[in-house]
Each structure stands twice: as structure tokens, then as C-alpha cells.
JSON list of C-alpha atoms in Angstrom, two decimals:
[
{"chain": "A", "resi": 16, "resn": "MET", "atom": "CA", "xyz": [91.12, 24.19, -31.30]},
{"chain": "A", "resi": 17, "resn": "ALA", "atom": "CA", "xyz": [91.90, 21.34, -33.37]},
{"chain": "A", "resi": 18, "resn": "SER", "atom": "CA", "xyz": [94.93, 21.65, -35.36]},
{"chain": "A", "resi": 19, "resn": "GLY", "atom": "CA", "xyz": [93.90, 19.56, -38.51]},
{"chain": "A", "resi": 20, "resn": "PRO", "atom": "CA", "xyz": [91.05, 18.38, -40.40]},
{"chain": "A", "resi": 21, "resn": "THR", "atom": "CA", "xyz": [87.71, 16.94, -37.91]},
{"chain": "A", "resi": 22, "resn": "ALA", "atom": "CA", "xyz": [86.05, 14.74, -40.40]},
{"chain": "A", "resi": 23, "resn": "VAL", "atom": "CA", "xyz": [87.20, 11.57, -41.38]},
{"chain": "A", "resi": 24, "resn": "ALA", "atom": "CA", "xyz": [85.38, 9.97, -44.34]},
{"chain": "A", "resi": 25, "resn": "ILE", "atom": "CA", "xyz": [85.33, 6.15, -45.30]},
{"chain": "A", "resi": 26, "resn": "LYS", "atom": "CA", "xyz": [85.18, 5.89, -48.86]},
{"chain": "A", "resi": 27, "resn": "ASN", "atom": "CA", "xyz": [86.58, 3.70, -51.46]},
{"chain": "A", "resi": 28, "resn": "TYR", "atom": "CA", "xyz": [87.36, 1.22, -48.50]},
{"chain": "A", "resi": 29, "resn": "LEU", "atom": "CA", "xyz": [89.56, 3.64, -47.57]},
{"chain": "A", "resi": 30, "resn": "PHE", "atom": "CA", "xyz": [90.10, 6.66, -44.21]},
{"chain": "A", "resi": 31, "resn": "ALA", "atom": "CA", "xyz": [90.72, 10.01, -45.41]},
{"chain": "A", "resi": 32, "resn": "PRO", "atom": "CA", "xyz": [92.22, 11.28, -44.37]},
{"chain": "A", "resi": 33, "resn": "ASP", "atom": "CA", "xyz": [94.23, 8.45, -43.11]},
{"chain": "A", "resi": 34, "resn": "LYS", "atom": "CA", "xyz": [95.87, 10.47, -40.20]},
{"chain": "A", "resi": 35, "resn": "LEU", "atom": "CA", "xyz": [95.47, 13.45, -38.76]},
{"chain": "A", "resi": 36, "resn": "THR", "atom": "CA", "xyz": [96.60, 15.26, -35.20]},
{"chain": "A", "resi": 37, "resn": "VAL", "atom": "CA", "xyz": [93.45, 17.08, -33.05]},
{"chain": "A", "resi": 38, "resn": "LYS", "atom": "CA", "xyz": [94.16, 18.40, -29.40]},
{"chain": "A", "resi": 39, "resn": "VAL", "atom": "CA", "xyz": [92.95, 17.17, -26.58]},
{"chain": "A", "resi": 40, "resn": "GLY", "atom": "CA", "xyz": [88.67, 17.79, -26.48]},
{"chain": "A", "resi": 41, "resn": "THR", "atom": "CA", "xyz": [88.63, 18.22, -30.45]},
{"chain": "A", "resi": 42, "resn": "LYS", "atom": "CA", "xyz": [85.11, 15.70, -31.87]},
{"chain": "A", "resi": 43, "resn": "VAL", "atom": "CA", "xyz": [86.15, 13.98, -34.85]},
{"chain": "A", "resi": 44, "resn": "THR", "atom": "CA", "xyz": [83.84, 12.67, -36.73]},
{"chain": "A", "resi": 45, "resn": "PHE", "atom": "CA", "xyz": [83.56, 9.52, -38.91]},
{"chain": "A", "resi": 46, "resn": "THR", "atom": "CA", "xyz": [81.31, 9.39, -42.12]},
{"chain": "A", "resi": 47, "resn": "ASN", "atom": "CA", "xyz": [81.02, 6.51, -44.30]},
{"chain": "A", "resi": 48, "resn": "ALA", "atom": "CA", "xyz": [80.37, 7.11, -47.71]},
{"chain": "A", "resi": 49, "resn": "ASP", "atom": "CA", "xyz": [80.52, 3.26, -49.37]},
{"chain": "A", "resi": 50, "resn": "PRO", "atom": "CA", "xyz": [77.77, 1.48, -50.26]},
{"chain": "A", "resi": 51, "resn": "THR", "atom": "CA", "xyz": [78.85, -1.25, -47.57]},
{"chain": "A", "resi": 52, "resn": "ASP", "atom": "CA", "xyz": [78.64, -0.78, -43.84]},
{"chain": "A", "resi": 53, "resn": "HIS", "atom": "CA", "xyz": [81.92, 0.04, -42.28]},
{"chain": "A", "resi": 54, "resn": "THR", "atom": "CA", "xyz": [82.89, 0.45, -38.77]},
{"chain": "A", "resi": 55, "resn": "ALA", "atom": "CA", "xyz": [86.00, 3.35, -37.11]},
{"chain": "A", "resi": 56, "resn": "THR", "atom": "CA", "xyz": [87.45, 1.41, -34.84]},
{"chain": "A", "resi": 57, "resn": "SER", "atom": "CA", "xyz": [90.79, 1.91, -32.77]},
{"chain": "A", "resi": 58, "resn": "LEU", "atom": "CA", "xyz": [92.93, -0.74, -33.54]},
{"chain": "A", "resi": 59, "resn": "LYS", "atom": "CA", "xyz": [94.95, 0.01, -30.78]},
{"chain": "A", "resi": 60, "resn": "GLY", "atom": "CA", "xyz": [96.06, 3.15, -28.64]},
{"chain": "A", "resi": 61, "resn": "ASP", "atom": "CA", "xyz": [96.66, 4.40, -24.86]},
{"chain": "A", "resi": 62, "resn": "PRO", "atom": "CA", "xyz": [94.13, 5.95, -23.59]},
{"chain": "A", "resi": 63, "resn": "ALA", "atom": "CA", "xyz": [91.64, 3.26, -24.50]},
{"chain": "A", "resi": 64, "resn": "ALA", "atom": "CA", "xyz": [90.40, 2.46, -27.93]},
{"chain": "A", "resi": 65, "resn": "PHE", "atom": "CA", "xyz": [86.78, 4.00, -29.64]},
{"chain": "A", "resi": 66, "resn": "ASP", "atom": "CA", "xyz": [84.71, 1.70, -31.82]},
{"chain": "A", "resi": 67, "resn": "SER", "atom": "CA", "xyz": [81.58, 2.80, -33.71]},
{"chain": "A", "resi": 68, "resn": "GLY", "atom": "CA", "xyz": [79.74, -0.26, -34.60]},
{"chain": "A", "resi": 69, "resn": "HIS", "atom": "CA", "xyz": [78.31, -0.77, -37.87]},
{"chain": "A", "resi": 70, "resn": "LEU", "atom": "CA", "xyz": [77.98, 2.51, -39.74]},
{"chain": "A", "resi": 71, "resn": "ALA", "atom": "CA", "xyz": [76.21, 1.91, -43.00]},
{"chain": "A", "resi": 72, "resn": "LYS", "atom": "CA", "xyz": [76.36, 4.37, -46.16]},
{"chain": "A", "resi": 73, "resn": "GLY", "atom": "CA", "xyz": [75.70, 7.47, -44.62]},
{"chain": "A", "resi": 74, "resn": "LYS", "atom": "CA", "xyz": [75.82, 7.26, -41.40]},
{"chain": "A", "resi": 75, "resn": "THR", "atom": "CA", "xyz": [78.32, 9.47, -39.11]},
{"chain": "A", "resi": 76, "resn": "PHE", "atom": "CA", "xyz": [80.07, 8.17, -35.65]},
{"chain": "A", "resi": 77, "resn": "SER", "atom": "CA", "xyz": [82.07, 11.19, -33.75]},
{"chain": "A", "resi": 78, "resn": "TYR", "atom": "CA", "xyz": [84.39, 10.61, -30.57]},
{"chain": "A", "resi": 79, "resn": "THR", "atom": "CA", "xyz": [86.04, 13.19, -28.78]},
{"chain": "A", "resi": 80, "resn": "PHE", "atom": "CA", "xyz": [89.48, 13.17, -27.58]},
{"chain": "A", "resi": 81, "resn": "ALA", "atom": "CA", "xyz": [89.32, 13.43, -23.83]},
{"chain": "A", "resi": 82, "resn": "LYS", "atom": "CA", "xyz": [92.87, 12.35, -23.43]},
{"chain": "A", "resi": 83, "resn": "LYS", "atom": "CA", "xyz": [96.29, 12.88, -25.07]},
{"chain": "A", "resi": 84, "resn": "GLY", "atom": "CA", "xyz": [97.40, 9.44, -27.14]},
{"chain": "A", "resi": 85, "resn": "THR", "atom": "CA", "xyz": [98.04, 8.07, -30.47]},
{"chain": "A", "resi": 86, "resn": "TYR", "atom": "CA", "xyz": [95.22, 6.55, -31.40]},
{"chain": "A", "resi": 87, "resn": "GLN", "atom": "CA", "xyz": [95.54, 4.45, -34.81]},
{"chain": "A", "resi": 88, "resn": "TYR", "atom": "CA", "xyz": [92.30, 3.79, -36.76]}
]
């Protein structure tokens, strides 16, 4: 079970929330609410990073965190 939110909005060119803490096995969904394409990309981290590719307005990307670590997005 997650210890915080499991959804991230991309709105006004920002991620909200900009930080979250989840337990291993939690699926987090990123939703683009801006009129332009965006990506949800792990900038660095251990283990491997994630990358949504381009998300058009209203599109979502989900990632399940299978390993413990710190992921910056």
C-alpha cells in the first residue's frame, strides 16, 4: 500500500506533487493536463530510470516501482 499519493499531474509546466513517497509495488500515474506535449522521465536514479515518451494533453503514463530507490523526475 502506498504511503502517499499515487497520481502526479503535469499542469502549468510543473509536476504536482513535485515529490512523493511510495512503497515498492506501487503504481504511480502521470497525467498531462497542459495543452502541449510533455514527458514523465526519471532524471536519474538507482535502479533504472523510467521514460513515458511524449504525452499529449489528457494522456497518462503509469509506472510501477518494483525496486526501492530514489527517482528524480
